[in-house]
C-alpha cells in the first residue's frame, strides 16, 4: 500500500513551527524547491524566505534542497540561500533522500521532508520513514508533467485521504 498521507499539512513553509519540529526531535529539513519555497520557473528569492532560512539555521536546523528541477536551478537557489542541495536526484526514489540525509548527517528520527507534492515529496519521505509536511503550492504555474500529477493527487486525496 502506498504511503501517501503526510504527517501534517500546512498552508506554506512560513506556517511550520520550528519549535514543534524541535519537540519531535527534528534537526534536519529536506525541502523541495519549486512551488514549495519559490514559484516554479521564478528566480526571485523573497526576503521572507531568507528570513525563514536564517531562523531555521539559528534554531539549529540543517537544510538541504532536494528537487527534480535542473542542476543549475537548484544550485542557483542553494548558493544564494547558503544551504545544501542534492541536485537532480529523482524523487520519489530513495537515492534522492539518502543523498540529502548523508549531506546533513540525518537519520529517520531527526529528519523531516517538506514539499508541495504527494507523489514525490510525501511518498519519498514516507518510504524513508521520515516526518512529512505537505504545504500548499505557492503558484498555479507549474511544469506540465506536474499538472498531470496534480490531477492524480486530487483523485487519490479524495478517495484515500479525504
PDB file of C-alpha atoms in Angstrom, residues 73-135:
ATOM      1  CA  UNK A  73      18.386  25.998 -10.997  1.00  0.00           C
ATOM      2  CA  UNK A  74      18.872  24.030  -7.797  1.00  0.00           C
ATOM      3  CA  UNK A  75      22.422  25.323  -7.326  1.00  0.00           C
ATOM      4  CA  UNK A  76      21.295  28.894  -8.028  1.00  0.00           C
ATOM      5  CA  UNK A  77      18.959  28.824  -5.025  1.00  0.00           C
ATOM      6  CA  UNK A  78      21.185  26.708  -2.786  1.00  0.00           C
ATOM      7  CA  UNK A  79      24.127  29.075  -3.223  1.00  0.00           C
ATOM      8  CA  UNK A  80      22.076  32.219  -2.632  1.00  0.00           C
ATOM      9  CA  UNK A  81      20.331  30.762   0.406  1.00  0.00           C
ATOM     10  CA  UNK A  82      23.602  29.219   1.599  1.00  0.00           C
ATOM     11  CA  UNK A  83      22.099  25.764   2.095  1.00  0.00           C
ATOM     12  CA  UNK A  84      22.998  22.321   0.799  1.00  0.00           C
ATOM     13  CA  UNK A  85      21.435  20.732  -2.266  1.00  0.00           C
ATOM     14  CA  UNK A  86      21.215  17.204  -3.611  1.00  0.00           C
ATOM     15  CA  UNK A  87      20.851  18.060  -7.283  1.00  0.00           C
ATOM     16  CA  UNK A  88      18.570  16.203  -9.677  1.00  0.00           C
ATOM     17  CA  UNK A  89      18.254  13.063  -7.610  1.00  0.00           C
ATOM     18  CA  UNK A  90      14.918  11.737  -8.881  1.00  0.00           C
ATOM     19  CA  UNK A  91      12.226  11.997  -6.231  1.00  0.00           C
ATOM     20  CA  UNK A  92      10.449   9.879  -5.027  1.00  0.00           C
ATOM     21  CA  UNK A  93      13.316   7.403  -5.436  1.00  0.00           C
ATOM     22  CA  UNK A  94      15.139   6.707  -2.212  1.00  0.00           C
ATOM     23  CA  UNK A  95      18.538   7.803  -3.537  1.00  0.00           C
ATOM     24  CA  UNK A  96      17.311  11.405  -3.519  1.00  0.00           C
ATOM     25  CA  UNK A  97      16.535  11.313   0.177  1.00  0.00           C
ATOM     26  CA  UNK A  98      19.512   9.131   1.125  1.00  0.00           C
ATOM     27  CA  UNK A  99      21.866  11.558  -0.618  1.00  0.00           C
ATOM     28  CA  UNK A 100      20.383  14.520   1.245  1.00  0.00           C
ATOM     29  CA  UNK A 101      20.469  12.683   4.568  1.00  0.00           C
ATOM     30  CA  UNK A 102      24.175  11.923   4.115  1.00  0.00           C
ATOM     31  CA  UNK A 103      24.830  15.603   3.390  1.00  0.00           C
ATOM     32  CA  UNK A 104      23.059  16.786   6.542  1.00  0.00           C
ATOM     33  CA  UNK A 105      24.031  13.810   8.713  1.00  0.00           C
ATOM     34  CA  UNK A 106      20.363  12.976   9.157  1.00  0.00           C
ATOM     35  CA  UNK A 107      18.510   9.838  10.122  1.00  0.00           C
ATOM     36  CA  UNK A 108      14.900   8.667  10.205  1.00  0.00           C
ATOM     37  CA  UNK A 109      14.351  10.047  13.676  1.00  0.00           C
ATOM     38  CA  UNK A 110      15.696  13.562  13.177  1.00  0.00           C
ATOM     39  CA  UNK A 111      14.774  14.497   9.612  1.00  0.00           C
ATOM     40  CA  UNK A 112      11.625  15.997   8.096  1.00  0.00           C
ATOM     41  CA  UNK A 113      10.636  16.373   4.448  1.00  0.00           C
ATOM     42  CA  UNK A 114       8.743  19.474   3.318  1.00  0.00           C
ATOM     43  CA  UNK A 115       7.138  19.690  -0.103  1.00  0.00           C
ATOM     44  CA  UNK A 116       4.065  20.510  -2.139  1.00  0.00           C
ATOM     45  CA  UNK A 117       3.567  17.189  -3.966  1.00  0.00           C
ATOM     46  CA  UNK A 118       2.210  13.935  -2.604  1.00  0.00           C
ATOM     47  CA  UNK A 119       3.710  11.636  -5.264  1.00  0.00           C
ATOM     48  CA  UNK A 120       7.252  12.991  -4.973  1.00  0.00           C
ATOM     49  CA  UNK A 121       7.907  14.707  -1.650  1.00  0.00           C
ATOM     50  CA  UNK A 122       5.494  12.895   0.654  1.00  0.00           C
ATOM     51  CA  UNK A 123       5.769   9.450  -0.938  1.00  0.00           C
ATOM     52  CA  UNK A 124       9.566   9.609  -0.910  1.00  0.00           C
ATOM     53  CA  UNK A 125       9.656  10.834   2.671  1.00  0.00           C
ATOM     54  CA  UNK A 126       7.229   8.154   3.816  1.00  0.00           C
ATOM     55  CA  UNK A 127       9.223   5.431   2.050  1.00  0.00           C
ATOM     56  CA  UNK A 128      12.230   6.598   4.088  1.00  0.00           C
ATOM     57  CA  UNK A 129      10.075   6.702   7.251  1.00  0.00           C
ATOM     58  CA  UNK A 130      10.677  10.433   7.683  1.00  0.00           C
ATOM     59  CA  UNK A 131       8.340  13.011   9.197  1.00  0.00           C
ATOM     60  CA  UNK A 132       6.481  14.599   6.272  1.00  0.00           C
ATOM     61  CA  UNK A 133       4.967  18.053   5.880  1.00  0.00           C
ATOM     62  CA  UNK A 134       2.797  18.862   2.879  1.00  0.00           C
ATOM     63  CA  UNK A 135       2.465  22.542   2.004  1.00  0.00           C
TER      64      UNK A 135
END
